[in-house]
Short mmCIF file of C-alpha atoms in Angstrom, two decimals:
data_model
loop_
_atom_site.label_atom_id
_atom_site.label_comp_id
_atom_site.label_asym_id
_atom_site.label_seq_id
_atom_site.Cartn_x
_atom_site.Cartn_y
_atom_site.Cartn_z
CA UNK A 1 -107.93 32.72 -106.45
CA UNK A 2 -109.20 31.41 -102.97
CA UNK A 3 -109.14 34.09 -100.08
CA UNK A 4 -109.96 34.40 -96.17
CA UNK A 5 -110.89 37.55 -94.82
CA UNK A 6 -111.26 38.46 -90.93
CA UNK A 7 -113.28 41.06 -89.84
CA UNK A 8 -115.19 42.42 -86.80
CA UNK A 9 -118.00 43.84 -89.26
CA UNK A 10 -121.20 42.07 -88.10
CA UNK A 11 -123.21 44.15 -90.23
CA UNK A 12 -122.23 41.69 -92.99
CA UNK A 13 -125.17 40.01 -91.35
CA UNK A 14 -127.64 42.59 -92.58
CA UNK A 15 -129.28 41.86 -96.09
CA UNK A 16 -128.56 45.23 -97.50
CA UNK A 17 -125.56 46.64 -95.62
CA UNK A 18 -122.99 48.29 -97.94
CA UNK A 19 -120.41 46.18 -96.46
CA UNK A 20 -122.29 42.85 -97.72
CA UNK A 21 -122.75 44.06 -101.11
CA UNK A 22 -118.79 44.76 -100.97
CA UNK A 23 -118.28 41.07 -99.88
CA UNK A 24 -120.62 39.92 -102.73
CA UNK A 25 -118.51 42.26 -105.55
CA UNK A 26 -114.98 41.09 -104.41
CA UNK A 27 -116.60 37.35 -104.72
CA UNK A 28 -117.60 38.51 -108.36
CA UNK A 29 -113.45 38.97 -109.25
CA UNK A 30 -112.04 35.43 -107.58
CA UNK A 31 -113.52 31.51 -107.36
CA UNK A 32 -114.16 32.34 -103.65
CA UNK A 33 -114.06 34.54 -100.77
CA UNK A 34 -114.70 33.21 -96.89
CA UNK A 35 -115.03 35.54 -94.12
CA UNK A 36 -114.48 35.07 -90.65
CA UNK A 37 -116.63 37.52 -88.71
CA UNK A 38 -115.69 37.75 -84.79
CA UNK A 39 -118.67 38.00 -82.62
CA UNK A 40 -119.35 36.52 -79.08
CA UNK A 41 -122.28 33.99 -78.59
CA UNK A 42 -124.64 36.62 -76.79
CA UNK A 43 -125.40 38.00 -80.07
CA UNK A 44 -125.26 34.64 -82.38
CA UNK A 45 -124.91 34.88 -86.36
CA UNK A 46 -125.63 31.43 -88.43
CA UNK A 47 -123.30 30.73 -91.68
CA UNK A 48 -124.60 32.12 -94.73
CA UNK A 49 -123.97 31.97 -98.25
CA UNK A 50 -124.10 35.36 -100.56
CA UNK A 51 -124.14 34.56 -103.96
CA UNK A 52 -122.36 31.66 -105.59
CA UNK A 53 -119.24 32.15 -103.70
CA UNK A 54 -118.99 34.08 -100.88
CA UNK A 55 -119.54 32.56 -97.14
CA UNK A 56 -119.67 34.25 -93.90
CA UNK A 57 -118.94 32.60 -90.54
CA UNK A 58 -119.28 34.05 -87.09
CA UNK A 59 -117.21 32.71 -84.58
CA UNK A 60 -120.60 33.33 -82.22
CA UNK A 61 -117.19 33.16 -79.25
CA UNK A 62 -117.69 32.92 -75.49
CA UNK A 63 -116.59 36.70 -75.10
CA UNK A 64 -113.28 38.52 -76.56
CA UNK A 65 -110.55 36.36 -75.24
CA UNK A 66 -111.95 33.46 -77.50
CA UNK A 67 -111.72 35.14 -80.91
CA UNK A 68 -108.15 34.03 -81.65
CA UNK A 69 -108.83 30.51 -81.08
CA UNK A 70 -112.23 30.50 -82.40
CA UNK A 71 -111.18 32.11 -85.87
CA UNK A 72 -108.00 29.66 -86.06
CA UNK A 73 -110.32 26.77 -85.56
CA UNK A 74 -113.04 27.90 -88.21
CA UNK A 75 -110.02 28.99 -90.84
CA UNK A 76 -108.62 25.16 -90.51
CA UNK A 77 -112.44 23.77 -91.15
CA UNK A 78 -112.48 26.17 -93.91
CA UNK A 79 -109.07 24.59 -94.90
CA UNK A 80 -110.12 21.46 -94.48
CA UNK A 81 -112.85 21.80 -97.08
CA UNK A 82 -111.13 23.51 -99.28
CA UNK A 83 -108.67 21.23 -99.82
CA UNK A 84 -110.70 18.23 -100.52
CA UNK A 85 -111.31 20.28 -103.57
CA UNK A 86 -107.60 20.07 -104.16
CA UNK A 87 -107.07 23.46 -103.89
CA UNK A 88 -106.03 25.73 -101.17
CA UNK A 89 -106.46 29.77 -99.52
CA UNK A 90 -103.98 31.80 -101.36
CA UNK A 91 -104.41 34.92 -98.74
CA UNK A 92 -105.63 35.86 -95.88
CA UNK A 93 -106.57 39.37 -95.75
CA UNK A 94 -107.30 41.55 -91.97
CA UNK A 95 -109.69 44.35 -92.25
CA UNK A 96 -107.06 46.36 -89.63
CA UNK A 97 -103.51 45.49 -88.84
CA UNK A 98 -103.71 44.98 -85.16
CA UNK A 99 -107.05 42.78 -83.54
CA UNK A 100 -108.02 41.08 -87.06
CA UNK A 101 -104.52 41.45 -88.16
CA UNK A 102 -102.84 39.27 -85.21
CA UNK A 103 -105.43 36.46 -86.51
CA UNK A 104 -104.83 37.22 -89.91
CA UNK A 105 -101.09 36.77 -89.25
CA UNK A 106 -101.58 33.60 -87.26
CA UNK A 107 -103.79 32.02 -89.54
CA UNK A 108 -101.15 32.86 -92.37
CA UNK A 109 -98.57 31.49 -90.38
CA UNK A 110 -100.75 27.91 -89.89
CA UNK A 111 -101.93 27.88 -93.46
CA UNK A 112 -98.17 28.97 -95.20
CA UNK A 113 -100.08 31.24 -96.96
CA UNK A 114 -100.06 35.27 -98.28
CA UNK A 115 -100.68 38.10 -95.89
CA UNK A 116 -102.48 40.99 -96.99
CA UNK A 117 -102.96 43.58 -93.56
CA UNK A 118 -105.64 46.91 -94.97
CA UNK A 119 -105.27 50.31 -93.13
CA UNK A 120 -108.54 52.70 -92.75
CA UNK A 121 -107.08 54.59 -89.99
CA UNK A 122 -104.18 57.12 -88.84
CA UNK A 123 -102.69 54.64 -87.24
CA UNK A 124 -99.36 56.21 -86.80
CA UNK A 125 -100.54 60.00 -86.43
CA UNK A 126 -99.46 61.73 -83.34
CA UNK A 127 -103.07 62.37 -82.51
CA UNK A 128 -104.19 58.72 -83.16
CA UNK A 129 -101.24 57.55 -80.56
CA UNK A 130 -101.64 60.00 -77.71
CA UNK A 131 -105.64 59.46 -77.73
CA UNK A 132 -105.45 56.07 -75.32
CA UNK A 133 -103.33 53.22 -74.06
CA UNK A 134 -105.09 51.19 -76.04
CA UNK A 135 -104.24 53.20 -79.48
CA UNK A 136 -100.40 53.47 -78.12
CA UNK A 137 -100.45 48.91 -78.26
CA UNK A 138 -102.59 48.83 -81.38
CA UNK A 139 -99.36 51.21 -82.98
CA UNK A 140 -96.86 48.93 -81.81
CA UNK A 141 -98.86 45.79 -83.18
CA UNK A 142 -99.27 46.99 -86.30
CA UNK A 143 -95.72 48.29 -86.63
CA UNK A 144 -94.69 44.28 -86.06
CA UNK A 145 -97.44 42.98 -88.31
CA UNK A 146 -96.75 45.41 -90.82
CA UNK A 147 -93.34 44.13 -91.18
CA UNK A 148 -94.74 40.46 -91.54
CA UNK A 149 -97.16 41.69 -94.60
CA UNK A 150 -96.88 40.32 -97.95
CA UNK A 151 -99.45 43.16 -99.39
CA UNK A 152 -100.28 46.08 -97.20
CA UNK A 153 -103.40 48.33 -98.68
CA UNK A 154 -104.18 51.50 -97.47
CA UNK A 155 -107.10 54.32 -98.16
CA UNK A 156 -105.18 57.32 -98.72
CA UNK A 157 -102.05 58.73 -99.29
CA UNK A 158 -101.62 60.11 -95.82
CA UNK A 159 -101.63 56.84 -94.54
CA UNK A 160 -98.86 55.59 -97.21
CA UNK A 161 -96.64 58.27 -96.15
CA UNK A 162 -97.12 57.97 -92.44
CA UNK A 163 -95.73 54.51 -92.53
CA UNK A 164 -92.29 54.04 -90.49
CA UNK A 165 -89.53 53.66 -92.92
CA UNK A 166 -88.90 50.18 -92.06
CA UNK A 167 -92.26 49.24 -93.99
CA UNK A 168 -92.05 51.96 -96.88
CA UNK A 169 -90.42 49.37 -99.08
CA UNK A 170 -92.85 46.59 -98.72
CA UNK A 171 -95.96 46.01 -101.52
CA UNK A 172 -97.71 49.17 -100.56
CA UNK A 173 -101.34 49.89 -102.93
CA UNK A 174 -103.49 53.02 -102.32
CA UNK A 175 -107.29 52.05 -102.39
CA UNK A 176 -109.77 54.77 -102.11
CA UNK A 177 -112.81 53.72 -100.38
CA UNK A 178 -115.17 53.98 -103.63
CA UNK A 179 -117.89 56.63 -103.63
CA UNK A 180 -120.59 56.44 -106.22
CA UNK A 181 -120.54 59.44 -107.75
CA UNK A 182 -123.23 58.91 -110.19
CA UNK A 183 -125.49 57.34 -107.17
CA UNK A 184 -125.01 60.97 -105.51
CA UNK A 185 -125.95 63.17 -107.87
CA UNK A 186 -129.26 61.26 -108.76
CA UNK A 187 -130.41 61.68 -104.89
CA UNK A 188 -133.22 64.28 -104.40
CA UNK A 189 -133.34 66.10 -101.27
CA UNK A 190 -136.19 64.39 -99.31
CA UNK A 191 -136.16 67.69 -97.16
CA UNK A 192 -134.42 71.02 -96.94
CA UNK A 193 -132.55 71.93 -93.50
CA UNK A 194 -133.29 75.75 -94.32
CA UNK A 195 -137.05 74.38 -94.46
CA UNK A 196 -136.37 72.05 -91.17
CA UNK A 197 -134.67 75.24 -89.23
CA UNK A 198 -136.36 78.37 -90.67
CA UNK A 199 -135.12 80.41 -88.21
CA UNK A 200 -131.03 80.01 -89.35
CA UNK A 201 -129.76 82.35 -92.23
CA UNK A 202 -126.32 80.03 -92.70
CA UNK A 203 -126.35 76.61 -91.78
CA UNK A 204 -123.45 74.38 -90.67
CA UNK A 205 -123.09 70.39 -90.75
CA UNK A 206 -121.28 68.19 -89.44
CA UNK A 207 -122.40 64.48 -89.95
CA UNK A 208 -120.18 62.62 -87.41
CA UNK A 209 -120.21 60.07 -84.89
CA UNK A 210 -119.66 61.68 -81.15
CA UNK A 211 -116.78 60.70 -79.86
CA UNK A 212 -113.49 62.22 -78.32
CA UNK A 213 -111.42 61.98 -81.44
CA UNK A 214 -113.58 63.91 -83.70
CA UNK A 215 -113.09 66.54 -81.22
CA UNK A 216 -116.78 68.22 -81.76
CA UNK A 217 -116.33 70.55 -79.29
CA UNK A 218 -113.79 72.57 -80.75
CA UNK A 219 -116.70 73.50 -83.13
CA UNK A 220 -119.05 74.26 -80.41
CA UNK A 221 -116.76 76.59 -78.40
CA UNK A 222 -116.26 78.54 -81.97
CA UNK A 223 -119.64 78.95 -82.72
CA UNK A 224 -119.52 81.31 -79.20
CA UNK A 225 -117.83 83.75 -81.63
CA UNK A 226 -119.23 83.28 -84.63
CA UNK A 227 -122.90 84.02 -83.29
CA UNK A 228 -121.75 87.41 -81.93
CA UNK A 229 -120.80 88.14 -85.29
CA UNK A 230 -123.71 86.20 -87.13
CA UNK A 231 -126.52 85.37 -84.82
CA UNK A 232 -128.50 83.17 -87.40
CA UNK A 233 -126.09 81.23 -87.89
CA UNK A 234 -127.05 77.27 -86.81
CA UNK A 235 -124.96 74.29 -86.54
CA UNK A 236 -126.78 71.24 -87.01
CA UNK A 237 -124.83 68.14 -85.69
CA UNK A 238 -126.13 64.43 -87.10
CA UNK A 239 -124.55 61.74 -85.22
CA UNK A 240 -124.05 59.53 -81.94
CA UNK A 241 -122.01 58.26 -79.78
CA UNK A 242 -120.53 58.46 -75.80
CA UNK A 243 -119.74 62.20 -76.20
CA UNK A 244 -123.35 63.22 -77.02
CA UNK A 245 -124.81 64.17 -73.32
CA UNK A 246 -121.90 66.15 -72.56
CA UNK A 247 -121.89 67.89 -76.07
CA UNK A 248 -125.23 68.88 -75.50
CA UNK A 249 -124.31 70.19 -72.02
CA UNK A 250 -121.34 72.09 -73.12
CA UNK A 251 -124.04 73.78 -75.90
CA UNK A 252 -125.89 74.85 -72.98
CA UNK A 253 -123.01 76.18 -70.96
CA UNK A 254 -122.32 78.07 -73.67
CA UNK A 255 -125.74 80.04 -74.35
CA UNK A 256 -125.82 78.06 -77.90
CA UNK A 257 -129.20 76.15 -77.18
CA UNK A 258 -130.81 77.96 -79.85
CA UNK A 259 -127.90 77.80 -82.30
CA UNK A 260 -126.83 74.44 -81.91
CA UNK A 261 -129.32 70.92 -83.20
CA UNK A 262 -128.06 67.62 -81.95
CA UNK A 263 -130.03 65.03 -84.79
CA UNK A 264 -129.72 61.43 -84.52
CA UNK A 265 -127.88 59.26 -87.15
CA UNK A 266 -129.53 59.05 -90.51
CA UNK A 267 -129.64 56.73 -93.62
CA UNK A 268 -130.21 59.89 -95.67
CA UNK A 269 -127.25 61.83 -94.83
CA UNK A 270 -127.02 63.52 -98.70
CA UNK A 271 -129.95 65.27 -97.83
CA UNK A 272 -128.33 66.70 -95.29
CA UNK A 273 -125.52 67.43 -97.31
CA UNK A 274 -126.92 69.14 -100.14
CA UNK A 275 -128.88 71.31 -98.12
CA UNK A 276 -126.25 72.72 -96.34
CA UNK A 277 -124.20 75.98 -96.63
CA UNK A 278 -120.87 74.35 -95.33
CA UNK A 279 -119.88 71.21 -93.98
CA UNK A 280 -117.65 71.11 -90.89
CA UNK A 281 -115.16 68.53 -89.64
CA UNK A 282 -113.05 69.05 -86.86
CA UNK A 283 -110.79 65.51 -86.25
CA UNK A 284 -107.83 65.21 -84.87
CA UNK A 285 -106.98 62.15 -87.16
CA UNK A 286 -108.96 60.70 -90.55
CA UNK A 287 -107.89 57.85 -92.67
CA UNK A 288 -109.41 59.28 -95.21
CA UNK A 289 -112.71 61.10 -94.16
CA UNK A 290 -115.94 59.42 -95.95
CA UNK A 291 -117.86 62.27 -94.62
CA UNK A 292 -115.47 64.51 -96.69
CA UNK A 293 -115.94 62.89 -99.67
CA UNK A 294 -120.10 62.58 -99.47
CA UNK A 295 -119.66 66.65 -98.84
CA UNK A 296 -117.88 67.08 -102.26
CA UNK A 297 -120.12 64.82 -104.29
CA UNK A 298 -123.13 66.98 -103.01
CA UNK A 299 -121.25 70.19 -104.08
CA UNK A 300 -121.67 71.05 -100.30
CA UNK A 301 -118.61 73.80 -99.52
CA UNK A 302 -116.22 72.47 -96.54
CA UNK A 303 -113.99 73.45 -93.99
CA UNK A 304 -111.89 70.97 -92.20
CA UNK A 305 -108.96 70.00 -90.23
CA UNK A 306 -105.73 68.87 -91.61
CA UNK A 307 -106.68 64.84 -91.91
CA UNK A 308 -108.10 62.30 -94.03
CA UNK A 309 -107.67 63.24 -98.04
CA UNK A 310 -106.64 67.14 -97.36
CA UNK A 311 -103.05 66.80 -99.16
CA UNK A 312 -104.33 64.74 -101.98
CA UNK A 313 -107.98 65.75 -102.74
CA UNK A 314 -108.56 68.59 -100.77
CA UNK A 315 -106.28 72.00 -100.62
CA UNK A 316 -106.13 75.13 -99.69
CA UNK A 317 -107.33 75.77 -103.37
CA UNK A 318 -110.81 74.16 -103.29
CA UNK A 319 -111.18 74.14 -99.06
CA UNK A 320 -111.05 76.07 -96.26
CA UNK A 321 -108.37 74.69 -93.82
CA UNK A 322 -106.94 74.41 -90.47
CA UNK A 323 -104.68 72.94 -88.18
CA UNK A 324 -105.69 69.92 -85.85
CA UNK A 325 -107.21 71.96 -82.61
CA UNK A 326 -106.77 75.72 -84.06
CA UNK A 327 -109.92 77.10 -82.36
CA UNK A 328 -109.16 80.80 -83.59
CA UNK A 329 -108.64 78.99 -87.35
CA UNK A 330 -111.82 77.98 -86.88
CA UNK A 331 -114.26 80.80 -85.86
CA UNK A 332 -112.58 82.92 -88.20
CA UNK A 333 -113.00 80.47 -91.28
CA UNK A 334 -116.58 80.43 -90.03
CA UNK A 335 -116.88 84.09 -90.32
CA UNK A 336 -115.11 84.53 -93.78
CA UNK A 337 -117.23 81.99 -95.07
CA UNK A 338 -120.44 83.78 -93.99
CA UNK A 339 -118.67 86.95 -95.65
CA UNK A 340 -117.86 85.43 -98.83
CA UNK A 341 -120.68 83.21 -100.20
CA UNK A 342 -118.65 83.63 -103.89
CA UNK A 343 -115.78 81.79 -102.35
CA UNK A 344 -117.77 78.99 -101.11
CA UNK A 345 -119.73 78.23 -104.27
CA UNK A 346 -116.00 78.26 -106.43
CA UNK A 347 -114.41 76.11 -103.60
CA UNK A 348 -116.78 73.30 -103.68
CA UNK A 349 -116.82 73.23 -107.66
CA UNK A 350 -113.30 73.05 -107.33
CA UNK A 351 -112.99 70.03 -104.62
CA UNK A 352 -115.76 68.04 -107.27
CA UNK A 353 -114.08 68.55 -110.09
CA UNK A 354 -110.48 67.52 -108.30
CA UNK A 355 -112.29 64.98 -106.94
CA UNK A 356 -113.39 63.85 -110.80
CA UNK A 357 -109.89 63.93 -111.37
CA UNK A 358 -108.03 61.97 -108.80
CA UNK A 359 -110.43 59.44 -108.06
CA UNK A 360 -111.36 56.13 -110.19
CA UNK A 361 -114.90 56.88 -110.94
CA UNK A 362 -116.65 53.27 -111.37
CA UNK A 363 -116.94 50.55 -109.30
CA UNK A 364 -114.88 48.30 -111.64
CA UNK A 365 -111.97 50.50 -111.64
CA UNK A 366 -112.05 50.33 -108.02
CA UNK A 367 -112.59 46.43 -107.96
CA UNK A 368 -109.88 45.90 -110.70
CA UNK A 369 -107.30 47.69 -108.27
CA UNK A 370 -107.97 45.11 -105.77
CA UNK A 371 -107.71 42.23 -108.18
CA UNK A 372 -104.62 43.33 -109.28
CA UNK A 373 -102.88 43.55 -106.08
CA UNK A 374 -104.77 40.51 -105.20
CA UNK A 375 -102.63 39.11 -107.70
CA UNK A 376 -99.42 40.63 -107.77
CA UNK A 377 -99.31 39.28 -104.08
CA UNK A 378 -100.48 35.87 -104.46
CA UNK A 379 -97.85 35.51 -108.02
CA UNK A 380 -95.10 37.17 -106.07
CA UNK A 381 -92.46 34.47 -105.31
CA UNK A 382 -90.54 36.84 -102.45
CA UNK A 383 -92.06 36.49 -99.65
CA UNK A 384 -91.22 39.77 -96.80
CA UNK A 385 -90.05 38.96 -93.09
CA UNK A 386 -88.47 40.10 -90.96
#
């Protein structure tokens, strides 16, 4: 089984990325994996080999306009090689189904070969849509492309049942992201945020990056109320992105200066986690919600909007829950949870042990479910268009 993958992922590039070791496991379950990585020329990648049978290649393009012929040209080299080998690409595989899926689709089309489009995101939730022109075209893309997909793989549920109709009845697999539980619960704290912020009695996390649709400052304008009630309470916020300055200025117009700590990314966000007295997370739209997930492994208590894997890990029974944008929801779960530290402490043993339940524990499990719709697409003599 010979596959081409397209992605925009550069950190592929970085020795110990998670998203190289991924490459290298999905090259441990077929004879070989290529992946086209689209970057421009002003920040040039080489080719590089991981393991026996995996190869990146950057398309190191002139700018954006240039990745569409750039990938088609290295996918026919790739071809090219291939097939003096007498064998050929079986599927070609888009790490989104819009801007690596149109290439993806392309190249399938020029290589008479599978399709296999993934979906991480919302795509077709309200809030995803109405966020920007850009998200309305990316929707109606992926609703064409979609119907062009020989396998379509998604990351939760939500997503499976979000799909228009039209596309319910194609090859549709539900892949968790995979979480190593085990890897989790070995971590030690390296610090303690009680330690780190002495003077906070109850503190709240949200590990997030800064940015319009994670709509952060719903949280901040709740906090106003929930200091009035509980003055120690702190919300410490670990993240970046273009909404930082003016999330920090809203924190000031607000009086919450002393309540609220802005921390820059981390690569030790389960310290964070497992430190915390409740983890916050106020999207408008998830995929799935990795944050959500690292929160339950670290038996860290959560309340969250109504995205990602609420519905089919998370519940009113083992979370505290609100709407998308219900502000009042919000300062008053904030308040309860202050009130009753018992219900936090059976809520997040409830999420981890759902969590147990639902979700394939071991990395094989997770890499067999690939395989096998690797498989199942590549065997499947019916090919779906439209």
């Amino acid at each position: 089984m010979r596959i081409l993958s397209i992605s925009i992922d550069r950190k592929v590039f970085e020795e110990n990325s998670d998203v190289r070791q991924r490459l290298f496991d999905y090259g441990t379950l077929i004879d070989r994996l290529d992946v086209i990585i689209l970057n421009k020329e002003n920040e040039p990648f080489r080719k590089t080999k991981i393991g026996e049978n995996v190869y990146l290649y950057p398309t190191n393009s002139r700018n954006s306009f240039f990745y569409i012929r750039d990938a088609i040209k290295v996918a026919l080299k790739i071809n090219s090689l291939i097939k003096e080998n007498e064998t050929k690409i079986d599927l070609v595989t888009a790490q989104d189904a819009y801007e690596t899926g149109v290439i993806a689709w392309l190249i399938s089309q020029k290589l008479k070969t599978k399709l296999e489009l993934q979906i991480h995101t919302d795509l077709f939730n309200k809030y995803f849509i109405k966020h920007s022109f850009a998200n309305r075209i990316r929707t109606m893309i992926a609703r064409f492309l979609l119907n062009k997909a020989d396998h379509i793989r998604v990351v939760s549920k939500r997503i499976k049942n979000s799909l228009p109709l039209e596309i319910q009845n194609k090859f549709i697999t539900v892949i968790p992201i995979f979480s190593s539980t085990a890897l989790v619960q070995v971590i030690t704290p390296s610090f303690f945020l009680k330690e780190k912020y002495p003077q906070f009695k109850f503190i709240i996390l949200m590990m997030s990056r800064l940015e319009e649709e994670k709509n952060i400052a719903l949280a901040i304008s709740a906090m106003k109320e929930v200091v009035r009630v509980f003055p120690k309470t702190g919300l410490v916020i670990v993240g970046s992105g273009s909404k930082r300055n003016s999330l920090r200025k809203l924190a000031r117009r607000k009086g919450l200066e002393q309540n609220i700590i802005f921390n820059s990314w981390t690569d030790d966000p389960i310290s964070y986690y497992k430190t915390a007295d409740l983890f916050l997370s106020t999207s408008n739209y998830e995929g799935y919600g990795l944050s959500l997930v690292e929160a339950i492994l670290s038996h860290c208590p959560i309340l969250t909007t109504n995205v990602g894997i609420v519905g089919e890990i998370l519940s009113g029974n083992n979370a505290l829950l609100c709407d998308v944008g219900d502000g009042k929801c919000l300062t008053q779960s904030l308040i309860n949870a202050q009130q009753h530290p018992e219900l936090l402490e059976e809520l997040k043993e409830k999420a981890y042990n759902d969590f147990l339940r639902k979700v394939p524990q071991t990395k094989n499990e997770s890499l067999n479910m690939m395989k096998d719709a690797w498989l199942k697409t590549i065997k499947e003599s019916k090919v779906y268009k439209v």
